[in-house]
Amino acid sequence: MVIGEKMESIQAVRGMNDILPDEAGWWQKVENAAREVLGNFGYREIRTPVLEKLELFARSIGESTDIVEKEMYAFEDRNGERLALRPEATASIVRSYVQHSLYTDSALQKLYEIGPMFRHERPQKGRYRQFHQIDAEVFGIDGPMIDAEMMHMLSLLMDRIGLSGLILNINTLGCPECRQTYREILKDFLTAKGDQFCPDCLRRRETNPLRVFDCKVERCGALLESAPLLIDYICEDCRAHFEAVKDYLEKLGTRYEVNPRIVRGLDYYMRTTFEVITDRLGAQNAIGGGGRYDGLVRDLGGPDVPAIGFAIGMERLIMLLQQEHREQVRALQANVTEQSSTSQVNVPDGVKITEPSRAPFVFIASLGEQPRASAFELVQQLRGRGLEAEMDYEGRSLKSQMRRADKSGARYVLIFGEDELMRRQIQLRDMRTKTQRVLPLDDLVESMLRIDSETTER
Ligand code: AMP
């Protein structure tokens, strides 16, 4: 290397994003809301590995789905074992349910998982190669009540997160029996259209005709306008189930629209399927979706336990949330400056908006080597007692420390130098009222706790 030559920097893998500190608050907000709402509905967290045996996804999602055929990060490890990064969470959760016999006491389990998924798709706004999902699954209930409850919970979660105006689309895919009848009818329709469809759809016609509804090619979409619909061919039991789901949704006051074209990109779905969509994110309009998958637990080697689940895409949710809150947050920024600082939030599409940052309760500004060492101890003690405390680690001028304290939005600043240390006293400045008083250094932590509780009470 030539001396002085700059090393080339390493970039993240295409389609895989860093969630930077300025953005992380949005993620925490969404995750916290999800944990709260799911917890209230009796869901417990499960955490499965991001890497699974390839066969798990091939067997569950389906060999001839886009996800398995084209989008999976699959590879052989050093022992020649065929593995894949999970493209979704349901298969892993079912694997875990079966592997650990989570059905032993009762088949009923309500589980959720939050984490990254991986699909080798063409990256664009709202579509990434690593993305995150909130995933909820219920095992052991086959009645329509739980289908409605799940969708109701999903709407409630959106409300809690602060998103309005989303549309819940529902459909039924029937059971394997009614689907068999329909598959033939659809195949006849596709065959009658000759080779007007794209090469992918022509292939799907032979392997997995229902998948033609996943096709993004405009010409195919137009041709499918007149296709026969599965909903018109479902059996009595499936129809009764669907009618009951709709009835319960109405009783719960959850608004929905029946959309007979939702087929979902995975083979394991049956009966109730649903999607939450928005008209505000362009092409990537699905925020989340899910459905019933009664045969999957059995197909993956477990007992014959019915199940239903959904997944919400967190990137899209957060993009929408930021978009929706932009105006509101700007207004907030206007009247927040005298109370606390604001931090920039980068929205994935490049728009910058701001939201109030979590400001420390107290900032310690110290002057001199010895006071700085004492400040270091003090800041840890305050944090140890649950107070948000910050300090200057670098021995800057008092002026620049005060500037930093102000910028951080700290409510109080503790100021001390050699003199104060000798007298065992410290200056406390209230950044809101701009007043200052002296506190004894020796029981400072207790004093600050007292001030904190008085401030909170007010
Ligand atoms: P799916 O499992 O395909 O039904 O996806 C469920 C949700 O995950 C979608 O509605 C999206 O919000 C999100 N999602 C799926 N694929 C991606 C992706 N490649 N990038 C970002 N979000 C995605």
XYZ file of C-alpha atoms and ligand atoms in Angstrom:
481
model
C 0.000 0.000 0.000
C 1.227 3.483 -0.830
C 1.687 5.525 2.332
C -1.091 8.037 2.684
C -3.400 6.141 0.328
C -6.929 5.952 1.737
C -8.299 2.463 2.380
C -11.453 1.680 0.459
C -14.435 1.570 2.790
C -16.680 -1.465 2.995
C -20.374 -1.035 2.247
C -23.301 -3.032 3.605
C -24.675 -5.820 1.413
C -27.128 -4.484 -1.178
C -30.690 -4.447 0.109
C -29.587 -4.770 3.740
C -29.942 -1.636 5.807
C -28.422 -0.296 8.961
C -30.968 1.007 11.409
C -29.132 4.066 12.622
C -29.505 5.473 16.134
C -31.689 8.328 14.885
C -34.134 5.829 13.457
C -34.037 3.254 16.223
C -36.617 5.126 18.310
C -39.258 4.385 15.682
C -38.398 0.708 15.797
C -38.601 0.637 19.569
C -41.954 2.386 19.488
C -43.364 -0.203 17.095
C -41.812 -3.156 18.922
C -43.054 -1.933 22.293
C -46.579 -1.458 20.976
C -46.472 -4.934 19.437
C -45.271 -6.558 22.658
C -47.955 -4.778 24.637
C -50.859 -5.586 22.342
C -49.765 -9.180 21.671
C -49.168 -9.666 25.395
C -52.695 -8.478 26.167
C -54.042 -11.075 23.765
C -52.072 -13.848 25.466
C -49.192 -14.249 23.002
C -45.767 -15.271 24.317
C -42.483 -14.549 22.651
C -40.459 -17.186 20.835
C -37.035 -16.618 19.241
C -35.948 -19.032 16.567
C -32.626 -19.108 14.659
C -32.297 -17.106 11.441
C -30.666 -20.100 9.773
C -32.635 -23.304 9.181
C -32.355 -26.409 7.059
C -33.301 -25.573 3.488
C -35.741 -28.463 3.441
C -37.913 -26.771 6.072
C -38.819 -23.946 3.707
C -39.049 -26.126 0.616
C -41.532 -28.384 2.390
C -43.613 -25.682 4.039
C -43.658 -22.638 1.757
C -43.726 -24.852 -1.336
C -41.138 -25.875 -3.938
C -42.781 -23.929 -6.733
C -43.324 -20.629 -4.959
C -41.346 -17.512 -5.875
C -39.819 -17.411 -2.405
C -38.328 -20.886 -2.605
C -37.558 -20.903 -6.314
C -35.994 -17.479 -6.666
C -35.582 -15.580 -3.457
C -33.979 -17.751 -0.857
C -30.486 -17.220 0.508
C -29.566 -20.890 0.352
C -26.101 -22.383 0.603
C -24.088 -25.345 1.762
C -22.152 -24.897 4.969
C -18.672 -26.281 5.572
C -20.107 -29.717 6.317
C -22.099 -29.781 3.119
C -25.385 -29.265 4.922
C -27.975 -27.370 2.855
C -29.137 -24.355 4.830
C -31.136 -21.196 4.212
C -31.610 -17.844 5.871
C -35.254 -17.743 6.865
C -37.462 -15.921 4.348
C -40.340 -15.833 6.858
C -40.979 -16.983 10.411
C -43.973 -19.321 10.311
C -42.048 -22.375 9.130
C -39.424 -21.929 11.857
C -42.045 -21.470 14.559
C -43.908 -24.575 13.413
C -40.614 -26.496 13.385
C -39.951 -25.364 16.922
C -43.508 -26.185 18.051
C -43.071 -29.700 16.720
C -39.442 -30.199 17.812
C -40.128 -29.156 21.413
C -43.594 -30.753 21.568
C -45.130 -27.470 22.626
C -48.489 -29.225 22.223
C -47.894 -31.658 25.100
C -50.076 -30.007 27.748
C -52.422 -28.388 25.329
C -52.234 -27.879 21.585
C -53.149 -24.263 22.169
C -50.210 -21.902 21.912
C -50.227 -18.227 21.041
C -46.721 -17.224 19.983
C -45.024 -14.229 18.479
C -41.607 -13.488 17.064
C -39.956 -10.243 15.997
C -36.853 -10.347 13.835
C -35.088 -10.158 10.485
C -36.096 -12.168 7.404
C -34.122 -12.567 4.177
C -35.271 -12.667 0.580
C -33.126 -12.123 -2.483
C -35.574 -9.796 -4.210
C -34.754 -6.774 -6.360
C -34.342 -3.980 -3.802
C -36.533 -0.904 -4.154
C -38.414 1.432 -1.853
C -40.228 -0.767 0.653
C -38.555 -3.955 -0.576
C -35.269 -5.092 0.898
C -33.174 -8.230 1.120
C -33.063 -8.135 4.874
C -36.312 -6.867 6.348
C -38.051 -7.314 9.664
C -41.354 -8.819 10.602
C -43.614 -8.999 13.597
C -45.029 -12.465 13.380
C -47.933 -13.927 15.375
C -49.122 -17.530 15.337
C -51.916 -19.425 17.093
C -51.877 -23.203 17.272
C -54.721 -25.471 18.281
C -57.912 -23.589 17.397
C -59.842 -24.388 14.243
C -63.006 -22.333 14.771
C -63.589 -19.040 12.982
C -63.528 -17.023 16.200
C -59.735 -16.949 16.403
C -59.460 -15.898 12.741
C -61.577 -12.840 13.511
C -59.752 -12.184 16.780
C -56.397 -12.172 15.005
C -57.515 -9.651 12.427
C -59.117 -7.571 15.146
C -55.842 -7.676 17.067
C -53.963 -6.619 13.940
C -56.246 -3.582 13.519
C -55.865 -2.749 17.170
C -52.095 -2.952 16.864
C -52.162 -0.541 13.926
C -54.290 1.844 15.998
C -51.930 1.556 18.948
C -48.941 2.264 16.740
C -50.760 5.319 15.472
C -51.608 4.235 11.935
C -55.012 4.851 10.559
C -56.533 4.442 7.150
C -55.288 0.918 6.522
C -57.519 -1.490 4.708
C -58.069 -5.064 5.837
C -58.693 -7.312 2.858
C -59.955 -10.805 3.517
C -60.509 -13.880 1.419
C -60.887 -17.611 1.726
C -58.732 -20.135 -0.079
C -60.956 -23.069 0.800
C -59.620 -26.413 1.926
C -57.373 -28.760 -0.108
C -60.487 -30.483 -1.478
C -62.239 -27.399 -2.840
C -58.895 -26.115 -4.036
C -58.359 -29.272 -6.076
C -61.601 -28.656 -7.982
C -60.731 -25.015 -8.514
C -57.176 -25.763 -9.626
C -58.543 -27.700 -12.610
C -61.021 -24.947 -13.473
C -58.287 -22.321 -13.322
C -55.959 -24.463 -15.367
C -58.613 -24.782 -18.084
C -59.001 -21.004 -18.077
C -55.240 -20.499 -18.389
C -54.950 -23.087 -21.131
C -57.797 -21.431 -23.066
C -55.765 -18.191 -23.092
C -52.950 -19.988 -24.919
C -49.502 -18.475 -24.531
C -50.622 -14.918 -23.832
C -49.275 -15.169 -20.297
C -45.652 -14.494 -19.347
C -43.237 -17.474 -19.365
C -43.386 -17.654 -15.556
C -47.166 -17.937 -15.584
C -47.056 -20.556 -18.324
C -44.788 -22.576 -16.094
C -47.011 -21.939 -13.063
C -49.985 -23.190 -15.081
C -48.372 -26.620 -15.033
C -46.789 -26.649 -11.591
C -48.920 -24.490 -9.305
C -51.684 -22.592 -11.148
C -52.838 -20.515 -8.148
C -49.487 -18.787 -8.110
C -50.393 -16.909 -11.305
C -52.217 -14.444 -9.045
C -48.861 -13.469 -7.527
C -47.582 -12.365 -10.947
C -46.540 -8.727 -11.137
C -46.564 -8.541 -14.954
C -49.265 -6.089 -16.052
C -50.349 -8.147 -19.052
C -50.974 -11.169 -16.817
C -52.920 -9.054 -14.334
C -55.182 -7.828 -17.133
C -55.728 -11.367 -18.452
C -56.607 -12.563 -14.957
C -59.385 -9.993 -14.605
C -61.783 -12.484 -16.115
C -60.372 -15.566 -14.365
C -62.725 -17.757 -12.335
C -62.465 -17.043 -8.609
C -61.783 -19.634 -5.941
C -64.325 -18.073 -3.600
C -67.075 -19.187 -6.020
C -66.005 -22.837 -5.779
C -65.535 -23.435 -2.056
C -67.344 -26.214 -0.213
C -70.153 -25.748 2.316
C -67.908 -26.079 5.376
C -65.423 -23.552 4.062
C -68.209 -21.149 3.187
C -69.744 -21.460 6.655
C -66.330 -20.819 8.210
C -65.827 -17.709 6.082
C -69.318 -16.369 6.828
C -68.708 -16.836 10.553
C -65.360 -15.009 10.347
C -67.087 -12.056 8.697
C -69.865 -12.117 11.306
C -67.362 -12.012 14.171
C -65.418 -9.202 12.519
C -68.603 -7.197 12.295
C -69.423 -7.920 15.941
C -65.938 -6.710 16.901
C -66.377 -3.577 14.818
C -63.371 -4.432 12.637
C -63.797 -3.042 9.145
C -62.839 -5.283 6.234
C -63.266 -5.729 2.533
C -63.599 -9.082 0.817
C -60.966 -9.326 -1.893
C -61.283 -12.640 -3.755
C -57.908 -12.086 -5.430
C -55.725 -12.490 -2.372
C -53.941 -15.798 -2.739
C -50.737 -15.051 -0.795
C -47.366 -16.214 -2.037
C -47.067 -19.336 0.078
C -48.584 -22.749 -0.505
C -49.513 -23.636 3.032
C -52.436 -21.256 3.419
C -56.024 -22.472 3.402
C -59.415 -21.007 4.304
C -59.069 -17.528 5.826
C -56.370 -15.335 4.310
C -55.966 -11.631 4.802
C -53.797 -8.643 4.015
C -53.487 -5.191 5.440
C -52.819 -2.744 2.666
C -52.260 0.977 2.232
C -52.589 3.233 -0.775
C -49.689 5.380 0.377
C -46.562 3.358 -0.367
C -46.759 2.935 -4.122
C -46.141 -0.544 -5.466
C -45.215 -2.096 -2.114
C -48.688 -1.631 -0.691
C -48.915 -4.664 1.609
C -48.106 -3.911 5.224
C -48.853 -7.364 6.493
C -50.764 -10.487 5.823
C -51.502 -13.941 6.990
C -53.907 -16.789 7.048
C -54.862 -20.205 8.250
C -52.541 -23.152 7.644
C -54.225 -26.157 9.221
C -52.192 -28.873 7.495
C -48.704 -27.528 8.045
C -47.965 -28.789 11.556
C -48.831 -32.300 10.413
C -46.835 -31.927 7.183
C -43.795 -30.968 9.214
C -44.006 -34.103 11.318
C -46.211 -32.886 14.168
C -49.728 -33.787 15.247
C -52.737 -32.656 13.213
C -53.078 -29.265 14.870
C -54.809 -26.348 13.148
C -53.020 -23.010 13.047
C -53.307 -19.447 11.858
C -50.854 -16.556 11.763
C -49.792 -13.262 10.286
C -46.654 -11.248 9.607
C -46.283 -7.498 9.462
C -43.388 -5.882 7.617
C -41.725 -3.435 9.977
C -39.885 -1.327 7.376
C -43.116 -0.534 5.559
C -44.947 0.076 8.800
C -42.294 2.526 9.940
C -42.130 4.276 6.578
C -45.851 4.792 6.721
C -45.740 5.883 10.305
C -43.074 8.459 9.527
C -44.971 9.644 6.499
C -48.199 9.999 8.444
C -46.597 11.714 11.400
C -44.493 14.151 9.439
C -46.882 17.068 9.725
C -47.805 16.273 13.298
C -44.152 15.991 14.249
C -43.247 19.265 12.558
C -45.869 21.000 14.654
C -44.435 19.284 17.708
C -40.973 20.487 16.798
C -42.198 24.080 16.711
C -43.337 24.123 20.332
C -40.857 21.679 21.744
C -37.660 23.707 21.448
C -37.929 25.383 24.808
C -38.559 22.047 26.518
C -36.104 19.658 24.982
C -33.889 19.137 21.997
C -34.932 17.423 18.849
C -33.109 14.835 16.865
C -33.146 14.257 13.158
C -34.842 11.131 11.989
C -33.929 9.710 8.632
C -36.867 8.292 6.805
C -35.829 5.541 4.378
C -37.050 7.481 1.335
C -34.731 10.322 2.222
C -37.249 12.675 3.800
C -35.992 14.136 7.058
C -38.363 14.607 9.908
C -37.768 15.203 13.568
C -39.152 13.867 16.776
C -38.219 14.709 20.350
C -35.259 12.727 21.567
C -35.114 11.091 24.964
C -33.311 13.777 26.892
C -31.209 12.986 29.974
C -32.581 14.072 33.310
C -29.265 15.484 34.370
C -26.005 16.435 32.664
C -22.809 16.785 34.684
C -20.442 19.516 33.592
C -17.105 19.427 35.365
C -13.973 21.486 35.186
C -10.566 20.006 35.993
C -9.062 16.537 36.158
C -10.204 15.634 39.672
C -13.788 16.906 39.286
C -14.070 15.005 35.992
C -13.062 11.766 37.763
C -15.688 12.485 40.452
C -18.257 13.300 37.770
C -17.537 9.927 36.180
C -18.316 8.139 39.460
C -21.339 10.291 40.058
C -22.845 9.709 36.640
C -22.626 5.947 37.169
C -24.205 6.221 40.632
C -27.090 8.271 39.253
C -27.648 5.788 36.438
C -27.405 2.947 38.929
C -30.347 4.460 40.774
C -32.386 4.715 37.580
C -31.791 8.329 36.617
C -30.810 9.213 33.066
C -27.508 10.976 33.457
C -24.893 12.178 30.974
C -21.522 13.891 31.237
C -18.622 15.235 29.265
C -15.849 12.646 29.017
C -13.290 14.746 27.239
C -12.479 17.677 29.471
C -13.898 20.354 27.203
C -14.402 23.960 28.189
C -17.315 24.708 30.478
C -18.919 26.692 27.705
C -18.888 23.783 25.285
C -20.157 21.412 27.988
C -23.065 23.742 28.696
C -23.771 23.900 24.983
C -23.851 20.092 24.850
C -26.059 19.906 27.930
C -28.462 22.333 26.329
C -28.472 20.421 23.057
C -29.089 17.130 24.828
C -32.270 18.576 26.317
C -31.169 17.772 29.879
C -33.573 19.111 32.469
C -30.810 19.822 35.013
C -27.086 20.439 34.851
C -24.744 19.754 37.756
C -21.690 21.981 37.571
C -18.527 21.625 39.584
C -14.822 22.405 39.527
C -11.888 22.134 41.961
C -13.339 24.751 44.367
C -16.706 23.037 44.648
C -15.030 19.686 45.120
C -13.008 21.068 48.002
C -16.095 22.577 49.612
C -18.058 19.372 48.888
C -20.705 21.405 47.090
C -22.149 21.375 43.614
C -24.159 23.834 41.544
C -27.505 22.635 40.223
C -28.909 24.502 37.258
C -32.528 24.078 36.246
C -32.386 24.410 32.478
C -36.072 25.215 32.224
C -36.309 27.989 34.770
C -32.666 29.028 34.242
C -32.191 29.194 38.011
C -29.265 27.849 39.993
C -28.782 26.613 43.547
C -26.165 24.799 45.604
C -26.461 21.197 46.741
C -24.190 19.289 49.151
C -22.032 16.844 47.207
C -22.188 14.101 49.805
C -25.785 12.960 49.485
C -26.184 14.203 45.943
C -27.720 11.033 44.539
C -30.492 11.153 47.177
C -31.074 14.840 46.445
C -31.369 14.174 42.713
C -33.793 11.306 43.315
C -35.906 13.646 45.424
C -35.834 16.309 42.733
C -36.743 13.699 40.146
C -39.822 12.583 42.071
C -40.874 16.201 42.647
C -40.408 16.958 38.943
C -42.412 13.888 37.948
C -45.228 14.763 40.365
C -45.579 18.195 38.869
P -45.277 -12.065 3.215
O -44.666 -13.055 4.132
O -44.652 -12.030 1.855
O -46.750 -12.059 3.207
O -44.878 -10.653 3.845
C -45.515 -10.103 4.950
C -45.102 -8.662 5.030
O -43.692 -8.551 5.158
C -45.430 -7.861 3.789
O -46.741 -7.372 3.827
C -44.409 -6.754 3.845
O -44.842 -5.715 4.696
C -43.225 -7.425 4.453
N -42.255 -7.837 3.423
C -42.238 -8.956 2.683
N -41.170 -8.974 1.865
C -40.489 -7.830 2.101
C -39.287 -7.260 1.572
N -38.561 -7.889 0.662
N -38.890 -6.059 2.053
C -39.610 -5.417 2.998
N -40.737 -5.903 3.526
C -41.176 -7.092 3.087
